[in-house]
Structures are given as structure tokens and as C-alpha cells.
Amino acid sequence: MKVVGLKCRICGKEFPAEAIYTCDNCFGPLEVVYDWEWIKEHATKEKIERGPKSLWRYKDFLPVDVEPVDLGAGYTKFVKAENLGKVLGLKNLFLIDDSVNPTYSFKDRVVSVAVTKAKEFGMKAVGCASTGNLAGSLSAHAAKANIPAYIFVPKGIEKNKIIQALVHGATVVEVDGTYDDANRVATEVAEEHPDWGFVNINLRPYYADGSKTLAYEAAERLGWTLPDQVVVPMASGALLNAIFRGFRDLERVGFVDEKDVIFNGSQPYGLPISRAVKYGKSVEPVKKMDTIVHSLAIGNPADGIFAKEIIEKTGGFAEDPKDEETIEAVKLLAKTEGIFTELAGGVTIAGLKRLVEDGRIDSSDVVVAYLTGNGLKTADPILEYLNDTVKIKPRLEEFEEVIA
Amino acid sequence: MIKVKFPSVFVQITGKRRIEVDGVEKVSDLLEKLFQDFPKLKDRLLKDGELTPFINIFVNGEDIRHLNGLETKLSDGDEVTFIPAISGG
């Protein structure tokens, strides 16, 4: 069997592979333990390359046994960003563009794995707390799996993201508070209904591993080599952790040579993980979050201490761009590469820009930057920073005057 | 009377998920009382005298780290909830 069980990330106590997420010995979070001999026996590069053009090409590395709930997530665009690279002074900049996932964000990767696991466990419903992207993704995958979905969102999230969730038939519960409030309520609901699969709560160990495919894809598309540096947007810090573990997995099975990849994170100004790394503090929760980047606005990041540890031990850094820089970065990416990313992707690019300017990334470094979602999801805040339309009467001469 | 809610992972220690506690004025008093009643909880919640970062404590839905920490006052009818620190994607 590929999955051996679960293990506490803090004290190492082992548990069976059930829908549990907290160690009963030290209350630390759990992660999936794999049988690496099984994986080595079953997985080959050739098998992956012949596999579906989705994250399920890496099924031998993912913690499920049944037929996946698959909308086609993953194996998204991998772009050598020549134009943006030129502007920033990077010769080998690559982007993984998850704006083209089935529900337009990277969450489809984790949700596809988690909903498959919910199906495997025979769960009666699925749910999540969401800043928006997860809501849309979970609703769509639940619809495909024919399982009811309950989604807890904070008041004031982008309307597009709620529309997505509603159109797929989920029950969307708008909590009068922040994401952290919605998350607390969802956790309490998950505790009351153990036969419901809350993807980022009691299915979290499995869910989180879906993001490891962002590491697998980067390596595969770099010809089975690892990059020198990565730049990852951070909310809870789970994504950065997953990418780190993903590279390790590939080293472990011998698909890539070992390499010390430098991990950099980026988070809107004032949020806990970047603040802790940048100013040498511990990761302390933040109550008031003053940013337009709602999808990264988690004041109490569960994986924050782990993300900080990885950044520090790999010699990376965490940047904390202001909202104006993020908007400029969204525009820069759109104008140079033709990719319209959501604000979180703008945080990645704004962070990357700072890292280059500060001399933390060399011009020849192979860099992979992660764009986690589609710009149309967070279009409203951008609108006021764009040029207005050119208005003319319906006459050719008027247009000729415009371009004269 | 303070209403206290535990996560399921406490049940092997506390026996149940909901209890009521009398005669405590602040969160630290409540913890002291819980540690007397359930000594194993003390071993697991405290590491080197510090509360584990993996369990968050809420008073009426508010994280005590945003209130007055362990000094947060409790009054009759308040609800204290222990929740594993899980959030985000």
C-alpha cells in the first residue's frame, strides 16, 4: 500500500490513515506517511510522461486509492517568462500559471485530492472555510462527486468567488467576520460532524499533498531538474511547505539530483509569516488585516512556523509588498506575458521584483514563481488603476485623431 | 457558570466534549481547574510552561491572544472553546 498512515509533524506519533488531523499526544498537525519502496516500484518518469495532462499523472505519489474526482486540475501552463524576465533582469524565469485550472485557481489541485479522499472514506458531505478560491473549487468538485458541500466564507469576499460556489449548488454560509472567524466556525462544525469531510480541516493531511504536484510539475518541465529558487505566495504557509516536500519526494525516488532549492515567500504587508521572517520575530497572529488581497489574508497561519523554518534553513527570504506594488505587478505581468493573474499572483511577482532588486536572486538563477489564480476573480480592485477607455464618435476621422 | 467546549481529540482525556465550570474568574483559573480535574491535559497542553501553539483558546468566539491572553476575564455565561490551530489552504 502506498499510504502507510499518518504521523504527527511535531512528536512523530503514528496514526492510521483516517479522517483525523490532530495528534492526541501533543495536538500537533498530522501528515501522510508513504511507503517509498512501493512508490519507487510503481512510479517511473516515463509512466508520468505518458499519463493524463492533469495532476493525476502523479497518482502514484498522491494519497488516494480510488478513481479520482477529476475536473482536469493541474499540469497547467509552464511558461518561460522571457519578457518579464527581461524587465526584472532574470534570464531563466519560469512561471507556473494556475489561473487556467478548472475553477481558475491552484485550489483545484488540493480539492481534487481531498474530495477523492472524502469519496474513499464514504463521507456524507464536504465543507471548508474559504477566502474564496477554495469555495469555488470545492463546490465544483463536490458537484462532480455528487456530494453536498457547505462553504463558510468571510463577509465581503469577491462576489465572483461566491457566484462560482453558488452556481455549483453549494450551501454558502457567509460569516459576519474575518476568514479566521469563518474558519473557527467551520472547525467547530467539523468537530460536530465527523462523517463530513472538511477539506482543509479533517482531510487536511491529504488535501495539503495535492499542492506537492506544483513541485513535481516544475521539476518535470525543467527536464527533471530542480530550480535554484522558488517564489511562493503565502497565506497559511501550507503551499510553500507542500512544494518543499514535493521536491524532497522526487529526490527520494531518484527522479532528480539532490539540490538545495532556495525557498522565498511573499505575503501582503503586515501579515504574520513575512513579518516574522523579515524582522526576525516569531510567527504571531494578526487580527486586523489591511489588504485588498483577501485570498492571502489569514491572520492565524497554521503552517506559518513551518514555512518560516523552511525559508530560513534554505537561505531564502520573505517579502511583504504593499497593495500598490501588488497591483503594479499584476499589470506588469499582464503587459509583458499576457497573463492576467489574481492579486495573490501579483503578490508573488511583487515579491520576486523586490528579491531581485535586493540582490537575493542572481540574473542567471533558474527561478520558478507560482501564480495561483485567475485575474478575473479579483478584477474590481485593479479597475481603478487602469487607463480609461478612449471615447470617440462613430466616425473614422475621430479614431485617426486619437492615433495621430 | 462557564461553558467549556473541547475538540474531539481531548475526549480520551476529558471523557466528553462539553462541560460547565464554576468559580473561575479568568482563563488561567479555568486552565488551573481543568489541569486539576484532568492532569493529562496539563502534560499535553503545556510545553516548558508555555501553552502549545497548536491549540487555540477562544472566549465567546474571540481568540484570547487578541484579548488579554491567559489574563482574559471570564464571567457567568461565557463560552470557552478549545480548537486545534488549523487554518487556510
Short mmCIF file of C-alpha atoms in Angstrom, two decimals:
data_model
loop_
_atom_site.label_atom_id
_atom_site.label_comp_id
_atom_site.label_asym_id
_atom_site.label_seq_id
_atom_site.Cartn_x
_atom_site.Cartn_y
_atom_site.Cartn_z
CA MET A 1 0.00 0.00 0.00
CA LYS A 2 1.20 3.43 -0.92
CA VAL A 3 -0.15 5.17 2.22
CA VAL A 4 1.21 3.74 5.44
CA GLY A 5 -0.69 6.04 7.78
CA LEU A 6 -0.49 9.50 9.32
CA LYS A 7 2.25 10.93 11.51
CA CYS A 8 2.44 13.91 13.83
CA ARG A 9 4.66 16.60 12.36
CA ILE A 10 5.78 17.56 15.87
CA CYS A 11 6.22 14.46 18.05
CA GLY A 12 6.21 11.80 15.35
CA LYS A 13 3.40 9.68 16.85
CA GLU A 14 1.82 7.49 14.19
CA PHE A 15 -1.87 7.05 13.41
CA PRO A 16 -3.97 5.05 10.94
CA ALA A 17 -4.89 6.82 7.68
CA GLU A 18 -8.28 8.13 8.84
CA ALA A 19 -10.07 11.48 8.68
CA ILE A 20 -8.13 12.93 11.61
CA TYR A 21 -5.89 15.95 11.71
CA THR A 22 -4.60 16.47 15.23
CA CYS A 23 -2.17 14.39 17.29
CA ASP A 24 -3.70 13.17 20.54
CA ASN A 25 -0.31 13.23 22.21
CA CYS A 26 0.84 16.81 21.57
CA PHE A 27 -2.01 18.29 19.46
CA GLY A 28 0.37 18.90 16.57
CA PRO A 29 -0.78 18.63 12.93
CA LEU A 30 -0.62 15.31 11.07
CA GLU A 31 0.87 14.45 7.70
CA VAL A 32 0.62 11.46 5.40
CA VAL A 33 3.32 8.79 5.59
CA TYR A 34 4.05 6.98 2.35
CA ASP A 35 5.66 3.66 1.58
CA TRP A 36 8.54 4.91 -0.54
CA GLU A 37 9.51 1.42 -1.59
CA TRP A 38 6.02 0.98 -3.07
CA ILE A 39 6.29 4.31 -4.87
CA LYS A 40 9.76 3.51 -6.20
CA GLU A 41 8.44 0.22 -7.53
CA HIS A 42 5.40 1.72 -9.23
CA ALA A 43 6.35 5.22 -10.37
CA THR A 44 8.60 5.96 -13.33
CA LYS A 45 9.27 9.15 -15.22
CA GLU A 46 8.03 7.50 -18.41
CA LYS A 47 4.74 6.47 -16.78
CA ILE A 48 4.24 10.04 -15.61
CA GLU A 49 5.04 11.46 -19.03
CA ARG A 50 2.52 9.10 -20.65
CA GLY A 51 -0.10 9.94 -18.01
CA PRO A 52 -3.07 12.31 -18.17
CA LYS A 53 -2.41 16.02 -18.60
CA SER A 54 -3.61 16.70 -15.07
CA LEU A 55 -2.21 16.29 -11.57
CA TRP A 56 -3.35 12.67 -11.72
CA ARG A 57 -0.27 11.89 -13.83
CA TYR A 58 1.38 11.83 -10.37
CA LYS A 59 -1.22 9.48 -8.84
CA ASP A 60 1.49 7.13 -7.56
CA PHE A 61 2.61 9.99 -5.29
CA LEU A 62 -0.86 11.02 -4.11
CA PRO A 63 -2.64 9.64 -1.02
CA VAL A 64 -5.69 8.07 -2.67
CA ASP A 65 -6.56 4.63 -3.95
CA VAL A 66 -9.95 5.07 -5.65
CA GLU A 67 -10.82 6.58 -9.02
CA PRO A 68 -10.14 10.33 -8.71
CA VAL A 69 -12.75 13.07 -8.71
CA ASP A 70 -11.12 14.79 -11.64
CA LEU A 71 -12.11 18.01 -13.36
CA GLY A 72 -8.70 18.20 -15.03
CA ALA A 73 -6.79 20.17 -12.39
CA GLY A 74 -3.05 20.56 -12.64
CA TYR A 75 -0.43 20.23 -15.36
CA THR A 76 -1.21 23.85 -16.11
CA LYS A 77 0.78 26.28 -18.22
CA PHE A 78 4.52 26.33 -17.60
CA VAL A 79 5.87 29.48 -19.13
CA LYS A 80 9.41 30.69 -19.73
CA ALA A 81 8.81 34.35 -18.99
CA GLU A 82 11.29 35.97 -21.37
CA ASN A 83 9.61 39.38 -21.41
CA LEU A 84 9.04 39.72 -17.69
CA GLY A 85 12.48 38.24 -17.12
CA LYS A 86 14.00 40.97 -19.26
CA VAL A 87 12.24 43.70 -17.27
CA LEU A 88 13.32 42.18 -13.96
CA GLY A 89 16.80 41.18 -15.10
CA LEU A 90 16.34 37.42 -14.97
CA LYS A 91 17.47 35.08 -17.73
CA ASN A 92 15.73 31.93 -16.52
CA LEU A 93 12.40 32.91 -15.04
CA PHE A 94 9.63 30.33 -15.25
CA LEU A 95 6.01 30.72 -14.20
CA ILE A 96 3.51 28.04 -13.28
CA ASP A 97 0.19 29.57 -14.26
CA ASP A 98 -2.66 28.04 -12.27
CA SER A 99 -5.12 30.64 -13.50
CA VAL A 100 -6.09 28.06 -16.12
CA ASN A 101 -7.21 25.37 -13.71
CA PRO A 102 -10.86 24.17 -13.96
CA THR A 103 -12.11 26.72 -11.41
CA TYR A 104 -9.26 29.14 -12.12
CA SER A 105 -7.02 28.65 -9.09
CA PHE A 106 -4.45 26.22 -7.65
CA LYS A 107 -7.05 25.07 -5.13
CA ASP A 108 -8.30 22.59 -7.71
CA ARG A 109 -5.18 20.55 -7.03
CA VAL A 110 -5.77 20.14 -3.30
CA VAL A 111 -9.54 19.83 -3.63
CA SER A 112 -9.37 17.14 -6.29
CA VAL A 113 -7.27 15.06 -3.88
CA ALA A 114 -9.40 15.87 -0.80
CA VAL A 115 -12.78 15.20 -2.42
CA THR A 116 -11.44 11.93 -3.81
CA LYS A 117 -10.41 11.06 -0.27
CA ALA A 118 -13.86 12.05 1.05
CA LYS A 119 -15.34 9.65 -1.50
CA GLU A 120 -12.92 6.94 -0.40
CA PHE A 121 -13.97 7.48 3.25
CA GLY A 122 -17.67 7.39 2.26
CA MET A 123 -18.31 10.83 3.73
CA LYS A 124 -21.83 12.30 3.65
CA ALA A 125 -20.87 15.89 2.85
CA VAL A 126 -17.84 18.06 2.26
CA GLY A 127 -17.07 21.52 3.54
CA CYS A 128 -14.44 24.16 4.01
CA ALA A 129 -13.67 27.61 5.26
CA SER A 130 -12.56 29.72 2.36
CA THR A 131 -11.24 33.09 1.36
CA GLY A 132 -12.96 32.44 -1.98
CA ASN A 133 -10.86 30.28 -4.30
CA LEU A 134 -11.38 27.17 -2.25
CA ALA A 135 -15.13 27.81 -2.18
CA GLY A 136 -15.39 27.75 -5.97
CA SER A 137 -13.16 24.74 -6.31
CA LEU A 138 -14.80 22.64 -3.61
CA SER A 139 -18.28 23.38 -4.94
CA ALA A 140 -17.33 22.27 -8.44
CA HIS A 141 -15.61 19.07 -7.32
CA ALA A 142 -18.45 18.25 -4.89
CA ALA A 143 -20.91 18.67 -7.76
CA LYS A 144 -18.88 16.26 -9.88
CA ALA A 145 -18.68 13.78 -6.98
CA ASN A 146 -22.38 14.28 -6.21
CA ILE A 147 -21.74 15.12 -2.54
CA PRO A 148 -23.36 18.13 -0.80
CA ALA A 149 -20.98 21.00 0.02
CA TYR A 150 -21.07 23.52 2.88
CA ILE A 151 -18.83 26.52 2.44
CA PHE A 152 -18.01 29.07 5.14
CA VAL A 153 -16.77 32.39 3.80
CA PRO A 154 -15.96 35.70 5.46
CA LYS A 155 -18.17 38.69 4.86
CA GLY A 156 -17.03 40.85 1.97
CA ILE A 157 -15.18 38.38 -0.26
CA GLU A 158 -15.13 38.90 -4.02
CA LYS A 159 -18.62 38.29 -5.43
CA ASN A 160 -17.22 36.25 -8.33
CA LYS A 161 -16.00 33.65 -5.94
CA ILE A 162 -19.37 33.26 -4.21
CA ILE A 163 -21.12 33.12 -7.58
CA GLN A 164 -18.89 30.19 -8.54
CA ALA A 165 -19.76 28.36 -5.34
CA LEU A 166 -23.48 29.05 -5.67
CA VAL A 167 -23.76 28.06 -9.30
CA HIS A 168 -22.39 24.60 -8.48
CA GLY A 169 -25.11 24.19 -5.86
CA ALA A 170 -23.16 24.52 -2.62
CA THR A 171 -24.67 25.93 0.57
CA VAL A 172 -22.62 29.09 1.11
CA VAL A 173 -22.58 30.40 4.67
CA GLU A 174 -21.36 33.99 4.87
CA VAL A 175 -19.95 34.51 8.36
CA ASP A 176 -20.09 38.02 9.76
CA GLY A 177 -16.37 38.27 10.49
CA THR A 178 -12.94 37.59 9.04
CA TYR A 179 -11.63 34.42 7.42
CA ASP A 180 -10.34 33.37 10.84
CA ASP A 181 -13.87 33.62 12.26
CA ALA A 182 -15.29 31.60 9.36
CA ASN A 183 -12.54 29.06 9.89
CA ARG A 184 -13.25 28.75 13.60
CA VAL A 185 -16.94 28.12 12.94
CA ALA A 186 -16.10 25.58 10.22
CA THR A 187 -13.74 23.77 12.59
CA GLU A 188 -16.47 23.57 15.20
CA VAL A 189 -18.87 22.19 12.59
CA ALA A 190 -16.25 19.65 11.51
CA GLU A 191 -15.88 18.56 15.14
CA GLU A 192 -19.66 18.05 15.40
CA HIS A 193 -19.93 16.10 12.14
CA PRO A 194 -17.02 13.68 11.88
CA ASP A 195 -18.59 11.98 8.87
CA TRP A 196 -18.34 15.22 6.89
CA GLY A 197 -15.07 15.89 5.11
CA PHE A 198 -13.86 19.40 5.74
CA VAL A 199 -11.14 19.53 3.16
CA ASN A 200 -8.81 21.95 4.93
CA ILE A 201 -9.61 20.62 8.42
CA ASN A 202 -10.16 16.89 8.98
CA LEU A 203 -8.98 15.98 5.45
CA ARG A 204 -6.10 18.42 5.67
CA PRO A 205 -3.22 15.90 5.69
CA TYR A 206 -4.42 14.50 2.35
CA TYR A 207 -5.59 17.84 0.95
CA ALA A 208 -2.23 19.52 1.56
CA ASP A 209 -0.41 16.90 -0.50
CA GLY A 210 -2.30 17.93 -3.64
CA SER A 211 -0.09 21.02 -3.72
CA LYS A 212 3.02 18.87 -3.95
CA THR A 213 2.15 18.48 -7.62
CA LEU A 214 3.26 22.10 -8.07
CA ALA A 215 6.75 20.88 -7.24
CA TYR A 216 6.50 17.76 -9.40
CA GLU A 217 5.37 19.81 -12.40
CA ALA A 218 8.15 22.34 -12.03
CA ALA A 219 10.76 19.58 -11.94
CA GLU A 220 9.26 17.56 -14.78
CA ARG A 221 9.00 20.59 -17.03
CA LEU A 222 12.54 21.64 -16.24
CA GLY A 223 13.61 18.27 -17.66
CA TRP A 224 13.63 16.53 -14.27
CA THR A 225 15.86 19.07 -12.58
CA LEU A 226 15.15 21.35 -9.66
CA PRO A 227 15.20 25.16 -9.88
CA ASP A 228 17.70 27.29 -7.98
CA GLN A 229 15.00 29.36 -6.30
CA VAL A 230 11.23 29.44 -5.96
CA VAL A 231 8.89 32.28 -5.05
CA VAL A 232 5.63 31.22 -3.44
CA PRO A 233 2.68 33.30 -2.23
CA MET A 234 1.80 32.63 1.39
CA ALA A 235 -1.47 32.64 3.30
CA SER A 236 -1.31 29.80 5.84
CA GLY A 237 2.12 28.76 4.57
CA ALA A 238 0.86 25.32 3.57
CA LEU A 239 1.63 25.76 -0.13
CA LEU A 240 5.27 26.58 0.50
CA ASN A 241 5.55 23.54 2.76
CA ALA A 242 3.98 21.28 0.16
CA ILE A 243 6.31 22.45 -2.61
CA PHE A 244 9.29 21.86 -0.33
CA ARG A 245 8.12 18.31 0.41
CA GLY A 246 7.37 17.73 -3.28
CA PHE A 247 10.99 18.39 -4.28
CA ARG A 248 12.12 16.08 -1.48
CA ASP A 249 9.86 13.30 -2.78
CA LEU A 250 11.47 13.48 -6.21
CA GLU A 251 14.95 13.34 -4.70
CA ARG A 252 13.92 10.39 -2.57
CA VAL A 253 12.80 8.30 -5.57
CA GLY A 254 15.82 9.39 -7.60
CA PHE A 255 13.90 11.31 -10.28
CA VAL A 256 16.08 14.40 -9.75
CA ASP A 257 19.54 15.05 -8.36
CA GLU A 258 19.62 16.47 -4.86
CA LYS A 259 19.76 20.23 -4.75
CA ASP A 260 19.32 22.92 -2.12
CA VAL A 261 16.48 24.89 -3.62
CA ILE A 262 16.12 28.33 -2.05
CA PHE A 263 12.56 29.00 -0.88
CA ASN A 264 11.20 32.54 -0.88
CA GLY A 265 7.74 33.53 0.30
CA SER A 266 5.65 36.59 -0.43
CA GLN A 267 2.75 37.89 1.60
CA PRO A 268 0.92 41.21 1.70
CA TYR A 269 2.39 43.80 4.05
CA GLY A 270 1.66 43.27 7.73
CA LEU A 271 0.82 39.56 7.66
CA PRO A 272 2.36 37.14 10.14
CA ILE A 273 4.79 34.92 8.20
CA SER A 274 6.60 37.56 6.18
CA ARG A 275 6.70 39.83 9.19
CA ALA A 276 8.27 37.08 11.27
CA VAL A 277 10.93 36.20 8.67
CA LYS A 278 11.71 39.75 7.67
CA TYR A 279 12.02 41.19 11.13
CA GLY A 280 13.34 38.09 12.91
CA LYS A 281 10.32 37.54 15.13
CA SER A 282 8.20 34.52 15.93
CA VAL A 283 5.02 33.97 13.89
CA GLU A 284 2.38 35.86 15.87
CA PRO A 285 -1.28 36.10 14.83
CA VAL A 286 -2.60 39.35 13.43
CA LYS A 287 -6.20 40.36 13.99
CA LYS A 288 -6.61 43.35 11.73
CA MET A 289 -5.56 42.80 8.13
CA ASP A 290 -5.49 45.82 5.92
CA THR A 291 -5.01 44.41 2.42
CA ILE A 292 -7.07 44.02 -0.73
CA VAL A 293 -5.50 40.57 -1.24
CA HIS A 294 -8.24 38.65 0.58
CA SER A 295 -7.06 35.25 -0.59
CA LEU A 296 -3.82 35.64 1.38
CA ALA A 297 -5.35 37.41 4.40
CA ILE A 298 -5.03 34.74 7.06
CA GLY A 299 -4.18 36.28 10.40
CA ASN A 300 -3.55 32.98 12.13
CA PRO A 301 -1.49 30.88 9.71
CA ALA A 302 -1.46 27.22 10.76
CA ASP A 303 1.67 26.37 8.77
CA GLY A 304 3.42 29.64 9.48
CA ILE A 305 6.10 28.26 11.76
CA PHE A 306 6.93 25.51 9.28
CA ALA A 307 7.07 27.92 6.33
CA LYS A 308 9.36 30.25 8.26
CA GLU A 309 11.63 27.36 9.14
CA ILE A 310 11.94 26.24 5.50
CA ILE A 311 12.62 29.77 4.26
CA GLU A 312 15.30 30.28 6.86
CA LYS A 313 17.03 26.92 6.53
CA THR A 314 17.18 27.14 2.72
CA GLY A 315 18.63 30.65 2.84
CA GLY A 316 15.59 32.29 1.31
CA PHE A 317 13.64 35.37 2.35
CA ALA A 318 10.07 36.57 2.72
CA GLU A 319 8.84 39.76 1.13
CA ASP A 320 5.84 41.83 2.11
CA PRO A 321 4.76 44.03 -0.82
CA LYS A 322 2.24 46.78 -0.30
CA ASP A 323 -1.06 46.63 -2.17
CA GLU A 324 0.03 49.29 -4.68
CA GLU A 325 3.09 47.21 -5.59
CA THR A 326 0.87 44.15 -5.98
CA ILE A 327 -1.42 45.95 -8.42
CA GLU A 328 1.54 47.25 -10.41
CA ALA A 329 2.91 43.70 -10.51
CA VAL A 330 -0.39 42.30 -11.81
CA LYS A 331 -0.28 44.93 -14.57
CA LEU A 332 3.39 44.30 -15.33
CA LEU A 333 2.81 40.56 -15.72
CA ALA A 334 -0.27 41.15 -17.87
CA LYS A 335 1.56 43.59 -20.14
CA THR A 336 4.71 41.52 -20.52
CA GLU A 337 3.49 37.93 -20.57
CA GLY A 338 -0.20 38.14 -21.46
CA ILE A 339 -1.17 36.51 -18.18
CA PHE A 340 -3.82 38.14 -16.02
CA THR A 341 -3.31 36.74 -12.54
CA GLU A 342 -5.30 37.32 -9.37
CA LEU A 343 -3.95 39.64 -6.69
CA ALA A 344 -2.19 36.75 -4.92
CA GLY A 345 -0.20 36.18 -8.11
CA GLY A 346 0.60 39.88 -8.05
CA VAL A 347 1.99 39.40 -4.56
CA THR A 348 4.28 36.69 -5.97
CA ILE A 349 5.55 38.92 -8.76
CA ALA A 350 5.89 41.97 -6.50
CA GLY A 351 7.84 39.84 -4.03
CA LEU A 352 10.01 38.47 -6.86
CA LYS A 353 10.76 42.00 -8.04
CA ARG A 354 11.91 43.03 -4.59
CA LEU A 355 14.04 39.89 -4.19
CA VAL A 356 15.83 40.65 -7.47
CA GLU A 357 16.28 44.31 -6.61
CA ASP A 358 17.75 43.38 -3.22
CA GLY A 359 20.27 41.08 -4.91
CA ARG A 360 18.83 37.93 -3.37
CA ILE A 361 18.27 36.33 -6.79
CA ASP A 362 21.04 36.30 -9.41
CA SER A 363 20.25 37.07 -13.03
CA SER A 364 21.24 33.56 -14.14
CA ASP A 365 19.34 31.67 -11.42
CA VAL A 366 16.64 29.28 -12.58
CA VAL A 367 13.61 30.70 -10.78
CA VAL A 368 10.09 29.27 -10.62
CA ALA A 369 7.37 31.68 -9.48
CA TYR A 370 3.89 30.44 -8.69
CA LEU A 371 0.79 32.20 -10.00
CA THR A 372 -2.07 30.72 -8.04
CA GLY A 373 -5.21 32.10 -9.64
CA ASN A 374 -7.03 34.00 -12.34
CA GLY A 375 -7.19 37.78 -12.54
CA LEU A 376 -10.89 37.91 -13.34
CA LYS A 377 -11.56 36.71 -9.80
CA THR A 378 -10.17 39.89 -8.30
CA ALA A 379 -10.70 42.33 -11.15
CA ASP A 380 -12.52 45.10 -9.27
CA PRO A 381 -9.61 46.50 -7.26
CA ILE A 382 -7.48 46.65 -10.43
CA LEU A 383 -10.04 48.61 -12.40
CA GLU A 384 -9.32 51.99 -10.87
CA TYR A 385 -5.62 51.64 -11.68
CA LEU A 386 -6.17 51.09 -15.41
CA ASN A 387 -6.39 53.61 -18.21
CA ASP A 388 -9.92 54.68 -19.06
CA THR A 389 -11.32 53.80 -22.46
CA VAL A 390 -10.74 56.12 -25.42
CA LYS A 391 -14.12 57.58 -26.34
CA ILE A 392 -14.96 58.66 -29.90
CA LYS A 393 -17.99 59.42 -32.03
CA PRO A 394 -18.71 56.68 -34.61
CA ARG A 395 -16.51 58.31 -37.28
CA LEU A 396 -13.19 57.12 -38.75
CA GLU A 397 -11.72 60.62 -38.54
CA GLU A 398 -12.13 60.68 -34.79
CA PHE A 399 -10.12 57.49 -34.43
CA GLU A 400 -7.42 58.82 -36.77
CA GLU A 401 -7.13 61.83 -34.46
CA VAL A 402 -6.58 59.52 -31.49
CA ILE A 403 -3.58 57.82 -33.09
CA ALA A 404 -2.20 60.94 -34.76
CA MET B 1 -21.17 29.10 35.12
CA ILE B 2 -18.65 28.94 32.27
CA LYS B 3 -19.44 26.64 29.35
CA VAL B 4 -16.38 24.84 28.04
CA LYS B 5 -16.15 23.05 24.67
CA PHE B 6 -13.34 20.63 23.83
CA PRO B 7 -12.28 19.27 20.46
CA SER B 8 -12.75 15.53 19.89
CA VAL B 9 -9.01 14.98 20.32
CA PHE B 10 -9.42 15.89 24.05
CA VAL B 11 -12.12 13.30 24.65
CA GLN B 12 -9.81 10.45 25.61
CA ILE B 13 -8.62 12.73 28.44
CA THR B 14 -11.77 14.64 29.35
CA GLY B 15 -14.33 11.92 28.59
CA LYS B 16 -16.69 14.41 26.98
CA ARG B 17 -16.78 17.41 24.69
CA ARG B 18 -18.79 19.80 26.82
CA ILE B 19 -18.50 20.64 30.49
CA GLU B 20 -19.51 23.50 32.77
CA VAL B 21 -17.16 25.07 35.27
CA ASP B 22 -17.93 27.29 38.26
CA GLY B 23 -15.86 29.65 40.35
CA VAL B 24 -13.24 30.82 37.84
CA GLU B 25 -12.55 34.47 37.09
CA LYS B 26 -10.10 34.32 34.24
CA VAL B 27 -8.75 31.90 31.62
CA SER B 28 -5.72 30.98 33.72
CA ASP B 29 -8.04 29.97 36.61
CA LEU B 30 -10.04 27.85 34.22
CA LEU B 31 -6.90 26.11 32.96
CA GLU B 32 -5.76 25.50 36.54
CA LYS B 33 -9.12 23.91 37.33
CA LEU B 34 -9.04 21.78 34.16
CA PHE B 35 -5.50 20.66 34.93
CA GLN B 36 -6.60 19.55 38.40
CA ASP B 37 -9.52 17.59 37.01
CA PHE B 38 -7.62 16.20 34.01
CA PRO B 39 -3.90 16.03 34.86
CA LYS B 40 -3.02 14.52 31.48
CA LEU B 41 -4.34 17.62 29.80
CA LYS B 42 -1.68 19.65 31.58
CA ASP B 43 1.13 17.41 30.28
CA ARG B 44 -0.08 17.77 26.74
CA LEU B 45 -1.17 21.39 26.64
CA LEU B 46 1.89 22.82 28.36
CA LYS B 47 5.38 22.55 26.93
CA ASP B 48 8.08 24.07 29.13
CA GLY B 49 5.40 26.05 30.93
CA GLU B 50 4.06 27.54 27.69
CA LEU B 51 0.74 26.69 26.07
CA THR B 52 1.17 24.67 22.88
CA PRO B 53 0.71 26.80 19.76
CA PHE B 54 -1.36 24.01 18.23
CA ILE B 55 -4.46 24.61 20.33
CA ASN B 56 -6.17 27.98 20.26
CA ILE B 57 -8.45 29.15 23.04
CA PHE B 58 -11.47 31.31 22.27
CA VAL B 59 -13.70 33.21 24.69
CA ASN B 60 -17.10 33.84 23.10
CA GLY B 61 -15.54 33.28 19.69
CA GLU B 62 -12.58 35.62 20.20
CA ASP B 63 -9.02 34.28 20.26
CA ILE B 64 -7.57 35.02 23.71
CA ARG B 65 -4.37 36.22 22.01
CA HIS B 66 -6.46 39.15 20.74
CA LEU B 67 -7.97 39.67 24.20
CA ASN B 68 -5.89 39.60 27.32
CA GLY B 69 -4.26 36.19 26.90
CA LEU B 70 -4.44 33.98 29.96
CA GLU B 71 -5.49 37.02 31.99
CA THR B 72 -8.71 37.35 29.95
CA LYS B 73 -11.60 37.75 32.41
CA LEU B 74 -14.47 35.30 32.41
CA SER B 75 -17.97 35.94 33.60
CA ASP B 76 -21.13 33.93 34.05
CA GLY B 77 -22.45 32.52 30.77
CA ASP B 78 -19.21 32.92 28.85
CA GLU B 79 -18.25 30.17 26.45
CA VAL B 80 -14.65 28.96 26.23
CA THR B 81 -13.73 26.84 23.21
CA PHE B 82 -10.52 24.91 22.58
CA ILE B 83 -9.84 24.44 18.89
CA PRO B 84 -6.92 22.84 17.03
CA ALA B 85 -4.90 25.52 15.21
CA ILE B 86 -5.84 24.72 11.66
CA SER B 87 -6.43 27.34 9.07
CA GLY B 88 -6.07 28.22 5.49
CA GLY B 89 -5.11 26.30 2.44
#
